[in-house]
Short mmCIF file of C-alpha atoms in Angstrom, two decimals:
data_model
loop_
_atom_site.label_atom_id
_atom_site.label_comp_id
_atom_site.label_asym_id
_atom_site.label_seq_id
_atom_site.Cartn_x
_atom_site.Cartn_y
_atom_site.Cartn_z
CA MET A 1 57.51 114.62 103.79
CA PRO A 2 55.43 116.89 106.11
CA ARG A 3 57.05 120.12 107.25
CA SER A 4 55.86 119.75 110.83
CA ILE A 5 57.29 116.56 112.26
CA LYS A 6 56.19 116.29 115.85
CA GLY A 7 54.16 113.54 117.44
CA THR A 8 53.07 110.96 114.85
CA ILE A 9 53.49 111.25 111.11
CA GLN A 10 52.27 108.94 108.37
CA ILE A 11 54.76 107.90 105.70
CA GLU A 12 53.84 105.45 102.96
CA GLY A 13 50.88 104.29 105.01
CA GLN A 14 52.88 103.71 108.20
CA ASP A 15 52.55 105.68 111.43
CA ILE A 16 55.90 106.82 112.84
CA THR A 17 56.23 108.43 116.25
CA ILE A 18 58.64 111.36 116.40
CA THR A 19 60.17 112.30 119.76
CA ASN A 20 62.19 115.37 120.72
CA PRO A 21 62.22 116.96 117.23
CA ASP A 22 64.17 120.00 118.45
CA LYS A 23 67.03 117.97 119.95
CA PRO A 24 70.36 119.09 118.44
CA LEU A 25 72.13 116.10 116.89
CA TRP A 26 74.94 117.96 115.09
CA PRO A 27 75.09 121.19 117.16
CA GLU A 28 77.99 122.78 115.22
CA ALA A 29 76.13 122.30 111.94
CA GLY A 30 72.82 123.37 113.48
CA VAL A 31 71.11 120.08 112.60
CA THR A 32 68.24 119.11 114.89
CA LYS A 33 66.42 115.79 114.82
CA ALA A 34 63.57 117.34 112.80
CA MET A 35 66.07 118.61 110.21
CA TYR A 36 67.83 115.26 110.21
CA LEU A 37 64.63 113.39 109.39
CA GLN A 38 63.94 115.78 106.53
CA LYS A 39 67.46 115.23 105.19
CA LEU A 40 67.06 111.45 105.49
CA ALA A 41 63.91 111.68 103.41
CA GLU A 42 65.89 113.65 100.81
CA LEU A 43 68.68 111.05 100.86
CA SER A 44 66.39 108.03 100.91
CA PRO A 45 66.23 107.25 97.15
CA TYR A 46 70.02 106.93 97.20
CA LEU A 47 70.83 105.62 100.68
CA LEU A 48 68.15 102.92 100.61
CA LYS A 49 69.47 101.56 97.32
CA TYR A 50 72.70 100.47 99.02
CA CYS A 51 71.04 99.14 102.18
CA ARG A 52 68.14 97.11 100.81
CA ASN A 53 68.27 93.37 101.48
CA ARG A 54 71.49 93.77 103.51
CA LEU A 55 72.23 93.19 107.17
CA LEU A 56 72.26 96.62 108.78
CA THR A 57 74.41 97.86 111.63
CA THR A 58 73.64 101.37 112.87
CA ILE A 59 75.49 103.66 115.26
CA ARG A 60 73.12 105.45 117.61
CA TYR A 61 73.78 108.75 119.38
CA PRO A 62 70.76 109.34 121.65
CA HIS A 63 72.14 112.70 122.85
CA GLY A 64 73.77 113.90 119.63
CA ILE A 65 77.26 113.41 118.25
CA HIS A 66 79.02 114.55 121.43
CA GLY A 67 77.13 112.17 123.70
CA GLU A 68 77.54 108.48 124.35
CA PHE A 69 76.97 106.17 121.39
CA PHE A 70 76.56 102.49 120.71
CA TYR A 71 76.59 100.08 117.78
CA GLN A 72 73.25 98.37 117.16
CA LYS A 73 73.38 95.03 115.38
CA ASN A 74 70.49 93.20 117.01
CA ALA A 75 67.16 94.80 116.17
CA PRO A 76 65.72 96.61 119.22
CA GLU A 77 62.47 95.40 120.75
CA PRO A 78 59.65 96.01 120.35
CA LEU A 79 59.78 96.38 116.57
CA PRO A 80 57.13 98.14 114.51
CA PRO A 81 55.30 95.66 112.24
CA TYR A 82 56.77 97.19 109.08
CA VAL A 83 60.41 96.51 110.08
CA LYS A 84 61.92 93.39 108.49
CA THR A 85 64.80 91.44 110.01
CA ALA A 86 67.17 88.63 109.02
CA VAL A 87 69.24 86.35 111.24
CA HIS A 88 72.94 85.90 110.52
CA GLU A 89 75.28 84.06 112.87
CA GLY A 90 72.81 84.41 115.73
CA ILE A 91 72.22 88.14 115.30
CA ASN A 92 68.79 89.44 114.29
CA TYR A 93 69.67 92.30 111.94
CA ILE A 94 67.34 94.98 110.64
CA VAL A 95 66.93 94.90 106.87
CA MET A 96 66.15 98.48 105.86
CA GLU A 97 63.87 98.33 102.85
CA ASP A 98 61.97 101.61 102.74
CA LEU A 99 61.50 105.16 103.97
CA PRO A 100 59.36 104.34 107.05
CA VAL A 101 62.14 102.12 108.45
CA LEU A 102 64.78 104.75 107.67
CA LEU A 103 62.81 107.47 109.47
CA TRP A 104 62.02 105.18 112.41
CA LEU A 105 65.76 104.57 112.80
CA GLY A 106 66.44 108.28 112.38
CA ASN A 107 64.07 109.04 115.24
CA LEU A 108 66.08 106.56 117.36
CA ALA A 109 69.11 108.79 116.60
CA ALA A 110 70.74 106.23 114.32
CA LEU A 111 73.17 108.66 112.70
CA GLU A 112 75.23 106.17 110.68
CA PHE A 113 74.20 103.24 108.49
CA HIS A 114 76.66 100.41 107.86
CA PRO A 115 75.24 97.59 105.69
CA SER A 116 76.84 94.21 105.10
CA LEU A 117 78.89 93.66 101.96
CA HIS A 118 76.55 90.84 100.95
CA TYR A 119 72.80 90.40 100.69
CA ALA A 120 70.86 88.73 103.47
CA GLY A 121 71.03 84.97 102.99
CA SER A 122 73.89 85.18 100.49
CA LYS A 123 77.57 84.30 100.88
CA LEU A 124 78.68 86.35 97.88
CA PRO A 125 79.77 90.01 97.84
CA CYS A 126 77.63 92.74 96.26
CA GLU A 127 80.59 94.86 95.16
CA TRP A 128 84.33 95.22 95.65
CA MET A 129 85.42 97.93 98.08
CA ILE A 130 88.97 99.02 98.85
CA ASP A 131 89.13 101.01 102.08
CA LEU A 132 91.89 103.63 102.35
CA ASP A 133 92.22 104.34 106.05
CA PRO A 134 94.49 107.21 107.18
CA SER A 135 96.63 106.85 110.27
CA LEU A 136 96.62 110.63 110.86
CA PRO A 137 93.58 112.53 112.20
CA GLU A 138 93.83 114.83 109.17
CA GLU A 139 95.44 113.28 106.09
CA PRO A 140 96.21 115.79 103.32
CA ARG A 141 97.35 112.97 101.01
CA ILE A 142 94.14 110.93 101.04
CA MET A 143 92.96 112.09 97.60
CA GLU A 144 96.44 111.53 96.16
CA ALA A 145 96.29 107.97 97.48
CA ALA A 146 92.80 107.44 96.06
CA HIS A 147 93.93 108.74 92.67
CA ILE A 148 96.87 106.30 92.61
CA VAL A 149 94.61 103.35 93.40
CA GLY A 150 92.10 104.44 90.76
CA GLN A 151 94.84 104.72 88.13
CA THR A 152 96.20 101.31 89.12
CA LEU A 153 92.79 99.70 88.71
CA SER A 154 92.30 101.47 85.39
CA SER A 155 95.60 100.04 84.15
CA LEU A 156 94.09 96.59 84.80
CA GLY A 157 91.00 97.47 82.77
CA ILE A 158 88.90 98.04 85.90
CA GLN A 159 86.90 101.25 86.28
CA SER A 160 85.85 102.39 89.74
CA VAL A 161 84.08 105.09 91.72
CA PRO A 162 85.73 106.79 94.71
CA LYS A 163 83.63 107.83 97.67
CA THR A 164 84.43 109.67 100.84
CA SER A 165 83.88 107.61 103.96
CA GLY A 166 82.37 110.74 105.48
CA ALA A 167 85.07 110.56 108.15
CA THR A 168 88.76 110.77 107.15
CA GLY A 169 89.11 107.99 104.59
CA VAL A 170 88.13 107.13 101.05
CA GLN A 171 86.69 103.93 99.63
CA ILE A 172 87.16 102.80 96.06
CA ILE A 173 84.10 100.92 94.81
CA VAL A 174 84.03 98.50 91.88
CA PRO A 175 80.67 97.06 90.77
CA ILE A 176 81.04 93.32 90.10
CA GLN A 177 79.26 90.48 88.34
CA SER A 178 77.39 88.02 90.54
CA GLY A 179 79.37 84.86 91.31
CA ILE A 180 82.68 86.38 92.40
CA THR A 181 83.63 85.28 95.91
CA PHE A 182 84.93 87.16 98.93
CA GLU A 183 88.14 85.12 98.74
CA GLU A 184 88.71 86.18 95.13
CA LEU A 185 88.26 89.85 96.08
CA ARG A 186 90.75 89.50 98.92
CA THR A 187 93.23 87.92 96.50
CA LEU A 188 92.74 90.72 94.01
CA GLY A 189 92.93 93.35 96.75
CA HIS A 190 96.19 91.92 98.08
CA PHE A 191 97.69 92.05 94.57
CA VAL A 192 96.74 95.71 94.07
CA GLY A 193 97.76 96.60 97.63
CA MET A 194 101.19 95.02 97.26
CA TYR A 195 101.71 96.90 94.01
CA VAL A 196 100.85 100.38 95.37
CA CYS A 197 102.87 99.73 98.54
CA GLN A 198 105.93 98.81 96.46
CA LYS A 199 105.50 101.80 94.17
CA HIS A 200 104.70 104.29 96.95
CA PRO A 201 106.24 102.91 100.15
CA ASP A 202 106.03 106.26 101.97
CA LEU A 203 102.31 106.57 101.32
CA PHE A 204 100.69 103.12 101.65
CA THR A 205 100.93 100.23 104.09
CA LEU A 206 99.33 96.81 104.45
CA GLU A 207 100.05 96.80 108.19
CA ARG A 208 96.82 95.98 110.03
CA LEU A 209 97.91 97.26 113.47
CA LYS A 210 97.45 101.01 113.65
CA LYS A 211 100.34 101.42 116.09
CA ASP A 212 102.71 99.98 113.46
CA ARG A 213 101.56 102.08 110.49
CA GLY A 214 103.38 105.33 111.29
CA ASN A 215 101.81 108.07 109.19
CA LYS A 216 100.98 105.82 106.23
CA ILE A 217 97.57 105.16 104.73
CA TYR A 218 96.31 101.64 105.33
CA PHE A 219 95.25 99.83 102.16
CA ASP A 220 92.55 97.60 103.64
CA TYR A 221 91.78 94.67 101.35
CA LEU A 222 90.78 92.32 104.21
CA GLN A 223 87.33 93.79 104.82
CA HIS A 224 85.70 91.26 102.48
CA TYR A 225 84.08 88.66 104.71
CA GLY A 226 80.49 87.71 105.44
CA GLY A 227 78.98 89.94 108.12
CA LYS A 228 81.58 92.69 107.70
CA THR A 229 80.34 96.21 107.02
CA LEU A 230 81.46 99.55 105.63
CA ALA A 231 79.78 102.95 105.71
CA ALA A 232 77.01 102.97 103.10
CA PRO A 233 77.14 105.40 100.21
CA TYR A 234 75.13 108.46 101.28
CA THR A 235 75.11 107.63 105.00
CA PRO A 236 75.54 110.61 107.33
CA ARG A 237 78.46 110.42 109.76
CA ALA A 238 78.70 111.56 113.36
CA ARG A 239 81.24 114.30 112.66
CA GLU A 240 81.03 117.99 113.51
CA HIS A 241 80.42 119.01 109.90
CA ALA A 242 77.51 116.53 109.53
CA SER A 243 79.45 114.97 106.68
CA VAL A 244 77.91 112.42 104.32
CA SER A 245 79.70 109.51 102.65
CA THR A 246 79.64 110.76 99.07
CA PRO A 247 80.60 109.20 95.72
CA LEU A 248 82.96 111.45 93.75
CA LEU A 249 84.07 112.11 90.21
CA TRP A 250 87.73 111.33 89.55
CA ASP A 251 88.13 114.98 88.51
CA GLU A 252 87.08 115.95 92.02
CA VAL A 253 89.68 113.59 93.48
CA ALA A 254 92.32 115.22 91.27
CA ALA A 255 91.14 118.63 92.55
CA ASP A 256 91.84 117.41 96.12
CA VAL A 257 88.37 117.81 97.59
CA ARG A 258 87.97 117.09 101.31
CA PRO A 259 85.55 114.58 102.89
CA LYS A 260 84.04 117.35 105.03
CA ASP A 261 83.07 119.28 101.87
CA PHE A 262 80.03 117.02 101.47
CA HIS A 263 77.47 117.20 104.28
CA LEU A 264 73.80 117.11 105.18
CA LEU A 265 73.29 120.78 104.32
CA ASN A 266 74.50 120.52 100.71
CA ILE A 267 74.11 116.86 99.70
CA GLY A 268 70.60 117.37 98.34
CA ALA A 269 71.72 120.02 95.84
CA ARG A 270 74.66 117.83 94.80
CA LEU A 271 72.42 114.82 94.15
CA ALA A 272 69.96 116.96 92.20
CA GLU A 273 72.86 118.08 90.00
CA LYS A 274 74.94 114.90 89.62
CA GLY A 275 72.62 112.04 90.56
CA ASP A 276 73.99 108.72 91.79
CA LEU A 277 77.52 108.40 90.41
CA LEU A 278 77.73 104.78 91.53
CA SER A 279 74.75 103.61 89.49
CA ALA A 280 76.31 104.99 86.29
CA LEU A 281 79.13 102.39 86.33
CA PRO A 282 78.30 98.86 85.08
CA PRO A 283 79.79 95.67 86.60
CA GLN A 284 83.48 95.46 85.80
CA PRO A 285 85.35 92.53 84.17
CA LEU A 286 87.51 91.02 86.92
CA GLU A 287 87.72 87.51 85.49
CA ASN A 288 90.88 87.99 83.41
CA VAL A 289 92.86 89.47 86.30
CA LEU A 290 91.63 86.77 88.67
CA LYS A 291 92.55 84.07 86.14
CA HIS A 292 96.03 85.55 85.81
CA LEU A 293 96.50 85.58 89.58
CA LYS A 294 95.34 81.98 89.90
CA ASN A 295 97.77 80.89 87.18
CA LYS A 296 100.64 82.57 89.06
CA LYS A 297 100.08 80.40 92.14
#
C-alpha cells in the first residue's frame, strides 16, 4: 500500500478517494485515518477471510471514537462499481470481498466490522460462537470464564478457539461442518450454558436482561439466528486503546491476558509471529453431542 495516502490511490486496479487523512480517529492511541488505512491493509488477509460472502454491518464514527456514531446496514449511495451487495429481509447489505472495499469503508470511518453468522443467501451458520458478555465495565474474571467454557467443550470432545471481542468480552469459536442448523447450535449452547451456570453460579448467568444479571457474565447462546452479527475476528473496535478482536491461544487465556492488550499498533507483529489461530482448527464433530441431546428430549 502506498505510503502517501491523500487524494486518490489505486488499489488492485480500483481508484479510491481518501479524505481527511490526518483526522484523528483514535486520539489516545495516536491513530489517524491515514494510519488506520495502513493498518487495515495489514489486517486485510485475515479480516477479509471472515467477512467474505457475508452480510456486513459496520459502525461508522465520522469524527473519531469520541464523536457521534451510527450502525450502517443498508449500503450507502452512491456505491463505487466494485462494491458488491446482497439483499436480506429488505436490507441491501455490503458484501466485503476485497481490499478496495475494505479501504473504501475505512475512508468512510467504518471502525468496526460485524458480519453475519451465515453466508449471503444461506440459512445455515458458518461457525458456532459462544459470546461471553460481562455485566461490569471491567471484568477481571473474563479469562477465567473463557477457560471454564473451553474446558467444558473439550470434555465433550469439542476443540475451540477463544478470541477477544476487542471490547470487554470474549467469544469462543468452534468451526463446524456444513449442514448444522442455527437451531441445533442454540440447543447445544443452551446445554453448555446450563452446565457452566450450575457449576459456577456466581460467575455465569443465562439472564438476557442486563439489569437482572448483577455482576455475572452472560453466557449468550441465543445469538445464532439469520441476520444476527458478532464482531469479526481481527476487526478494530472503537475503544481508546484501538483494540482489535484477536484470536488467542488457550495458554494466553490461562495467563489472564486482557482484551486491550491487542490493538492496531501491535496486531501486525502478532499476526506475523502466530498467523491466523482460527484457521489452524478443523471443523469439530458436533453430531454425537447433538444426537445425545435429541435423544434426551
